[in-house]
Amino acid sequence: MTGSLPRAQWLRWAGQGPQPAVAAYAVRFAVAEALSARLHVAADEWCELYLDGTPLGRMPDRGDAVRWFYTTVDLTLSEGTHVLAARVWALGAHAPAPVMSIRPGLWVATDADSPLGPQVRTGEAVWRCKALDGFAFGDKPSWSMGAVSPMTFDGAVYDWSWASGPADGWNLARAEDDARLLQPTSLPPMYRADRAAGTAIHADDAGLDDARSSPLGKAATRCDGQREWQRLSDGHALHVPANARRRAVFDLGEYVCAFSRMVARGGDGAVVRMAWAEALRTKPFSGQTHEGDWGNKTHRDRVDGMYFHGIGDTWRMAGGGTPRAFESYWWRPGRFIEVVVETAAAPLVIERLSLRETRYPLELDGMVTCDDEEINESLRLGVRALQMCAHDTYMDCPYYEQQQWVGDMRPQILCGYVMTLDDRLPRQAMRLACDSADEGGLTRACYPNRGRCVIPSFCLWLVTTLHDYARWRGDRAYVAEQMPAMRALMQRLCRDRADDGLMRWPGNEWNYYDWVDGWERGIPPHRADGVNGLYNWQIVYTLDRLAELEAWLGATGEADAARALADDLSKRCLGLFWDDARGAMADDPARTRFSQHTQSIAVLTGRLPGAMTQRIGDTLAEDSGLTRCNLFFTHYLFEAFAQLGRIDLLHAYLMPWRGMVRGGVRTTFECWPQDREKGLRALPPIDAAFTRSDCHAWSAHPLYHLVASVAGIQPAGFGFERVRIMPRLGPFRRIRVEVPHPKGTMAAEFEQDGRGNLSGNVRLPEGLEAEYPAGTPWR
């Protein structure tokens, strides 16, 4: 714990039992005169903090035992008595998979010189606690893979007055020492905004049991209630009579991550379920299967004949005439919301139905547009996907997993560099990934996470992600802090060598690369001992970047060693994997399988002879027999196209993003089905597109590539002290970009005529110089 704070202990509640559990903590204190004070608050797993019944926020940000974060809250207190209270959630397996737990409890400290310290500091002040009844948590759907469980909340047994402070039934909280390392979060407060529940697109009298099997729009049981539900979304009350069933489906118009909120009174015995979905379905829900929830989608704006099935929360009404506020315990993601109401013998009045959006405050400070409006619209989808997949950690997708996968976060972070100067989330993400290393040096594929998953390729992408940071931001001290983990990681991976000197991937790990047909669980073809062309070329690629980092930090010996190993390995790769007849690098030593993936990484090493590089470029353009990249790995395919000068191919492979626009989606997909001949250059019908997640930020990378590959704006070295400008528009006729830089905003506009003649204008902030590489078609 930081030395600037006085020592505080952790509180546990009396009778603390197994998870899941929800508990209240509170302390009553008095101040003799108005004052301002600062609190530092942590909880395990998380809490909601209140002062005199007013919410102060949810906290802390997710971390682990090495970095358990606390949140700082500024208070303004008037003279008199006050109550500080916290509701602490400890859900165990029912919490999102990235939520860690050591031992549930609450920790509150103050600044060392604060007069408030003795009255509120845990372990010193007299805190009381009690278990909060009324919460039950169901099993996560089998397809959720890490997201939150559905909750049933019983308002009739809940203590609605807990935030007012200790009363009968409260016990003295037990104070204990805790060995975890506390540190302040480096992140800003999350973005919060209240918003309406959306546009009512359907209403009927389906109930809790038959809603999933009742089609929308053309349902035989449809009632004329859309207007009343729309009035509810607009801020007016909805009256539901006794012994009635009502259902409505709302369209938010865009993808949203938000807390569900409802204020209701009366309705003794009534039940309300509020569920979320990314997309409507063409078939009713048949069970908790991948096919049942990942597929059966069509144009996302279609309503008639579609079905709703999602995940959410159920609220049992408290009854009585006092309005009660209900809220989901965790934010929910999606575009569509279903509300189902069943009343008993008493009528129910829903006074307000609303949402509170939440995400990291990631905004587009830069700008990129081109002459193709369909591509421009796809970039807007990418921006929204990036926002929805950024919270107190990065997330692969908000609907299914909510996990910070290291491979996913690299293109997310690169997009962030061309969007904003805010690098707090990337820095925290890389630190946490380094913290996850095991005794041998292998870092986890997703972290924070309660389980263990290692993907060797993701270990390598972590090194490359730090290299990206050094180029685009260049905090030398931060990079040096992460380098011990990078060295240990590469030493561990490079220890597994076969008899022929090639690298073998570690046994018993998930050797995933991309979701493509023919690669079981995303694992490319390999020799029985684990030797694979793609993996070996990626190690060469990573060793070179590690050597550059070492040299930048002045570690010349380490840089020379990494470069020598890359030299040796690249020669072995050239001898074993190059197939001259095919004009391509093989995936396997037997040279029977070939992929775009291996060609891309081999090109990106920059270690191939010129003629070989040219032949691979031709193969990528012409050979339909290559295993095709899916959306994740197209980032590296696009990098290779840019290095080859083939912006025409990059442009051609943007077809899936055109398909997303035409399909009515609001964010970028996780996957796209492959055409056997043309791969991602073809566009299957949207109803045949098995996309899995509708919101996956790894597919937002065209935003980065239009800046870095098409406009050709990139750092000319570590620290972004100079900018390299090499525009290559290919089939694009015009592109405009604005890129945030520590010295100011860079702006560029390029245009080419029908004969390929390029003209343009560049405006750089004062003190930033540009480099124009040889062969640049514009000056």
PDB file of C-alpha atoms in Angstrom, residues 251-259 277-278 331-336 356-359 384-385 387-389 398-399 666-667:
ATOM      1  CA  ASP A 251     -34.748  -0.852 -29.955  1.00  0.00           C
ATOM      2  CA  LEU A 252     -32.011   1.415 -28.616  1.00  0.00           C
ATOM      3  CA  GLY A 253     -30.963   2.343 -32.125  1.00  0.00           C
ATOM      4  CA  GLU A 254     -27.323   1.639 -31.314  1.00  0.00           C
ATOM      5  CA  TYR A 255     -25.260  -0.752 -29.249  1.00  0.00           C
ATOM      6  CA  VAL A 256     -25.256   0.248 -25.564  1.00  0.00           C
ATOM      7  CA  CYS A 257     -23.714  -0.994 -22.316  1.00  0.00           C
ATOM      8  CA  ALA A 258     -25.906   0.188 -19.456  1.00  0.00           C
ATOM      9  CA  PHE A 259     -27.496  -0.578 -16.117  1.00  0.00           C
ATOM     10  CA  ALA A 277     -29.907  -8.979 -26.685  1.00  0.00           C
ATOM     11  CA  GLU A 278     -27.433  -7.977 -29.361  1.00  0.00           C
ATOM     12  CA  TRP A 331     -24.299  -3.446 -16.655  1.00  0.00           C
ATOM     13  CA  ARG A 332     -25.928  -5.237 -19.556  1.00  0.00           C
ATOM     14  CA  PRO A 333     -24.957  -4.950 -23.247  1.00  0.00           C
ATOM     15  CA  GLY A 334     -26.891  -4.957 -26.488  1.00  0.00           C
ATOM     16  CA  ARG A 335     -29.214  -3.120 -28.815  1.00  0.00           C
ATOM     17  CA  PHE A 336     -32.586  -4.654 -27.961  1.00  0.00           C
ATOM     18  CA  ARG A 356     -27.572   4.386 -17.284  1.00  0.00           C
ATOM     19  CA  GLU A 357     -24.917   3.955 -19.935  1.00  0.00           C
ATOM     20  CA  THR A 358     -21.412   3.087 -18.761  1.00  0.00           C
ATOM     21  CA  ARG A 359     -18.056   2.653 -20.473  1.00  0.00           C
ATOM     22  CA  ARG A 384     -18.723   2.392 -31.281  1.00  0.00           C
ATOM     23  CA  ALA A 385     -17.315  -1.147 -30.934  1.00  0.00           C
ATOM     24  CA  GLN A 387     -16.199   2.272 -26.912  1.00  0.00           C
ATOM     25  CA  MET A 388     -18.391  -0.690 -25.967  1.00  0.00           C
ATOM     26  CA  CYS A 389     -15.334  -2.927 -25.474  1.00  0.00           C
ATOM     27  CA  PRO A 398     -19.351  -7.091 -23.863  1.00  0.00           C
ATOM     28  CA  TYR A 399     -22.102  -9.644 -24.491  1.00  0.00           C
ATOM     29  CA  ARG A 666     -24.209  -0.899 -35.119  1.00  0.00           C
ATOM     30  CA  THR A 667     -20.787  -2.305 -34.163  1.00  0.00           C
TER      31      THR A 667
END
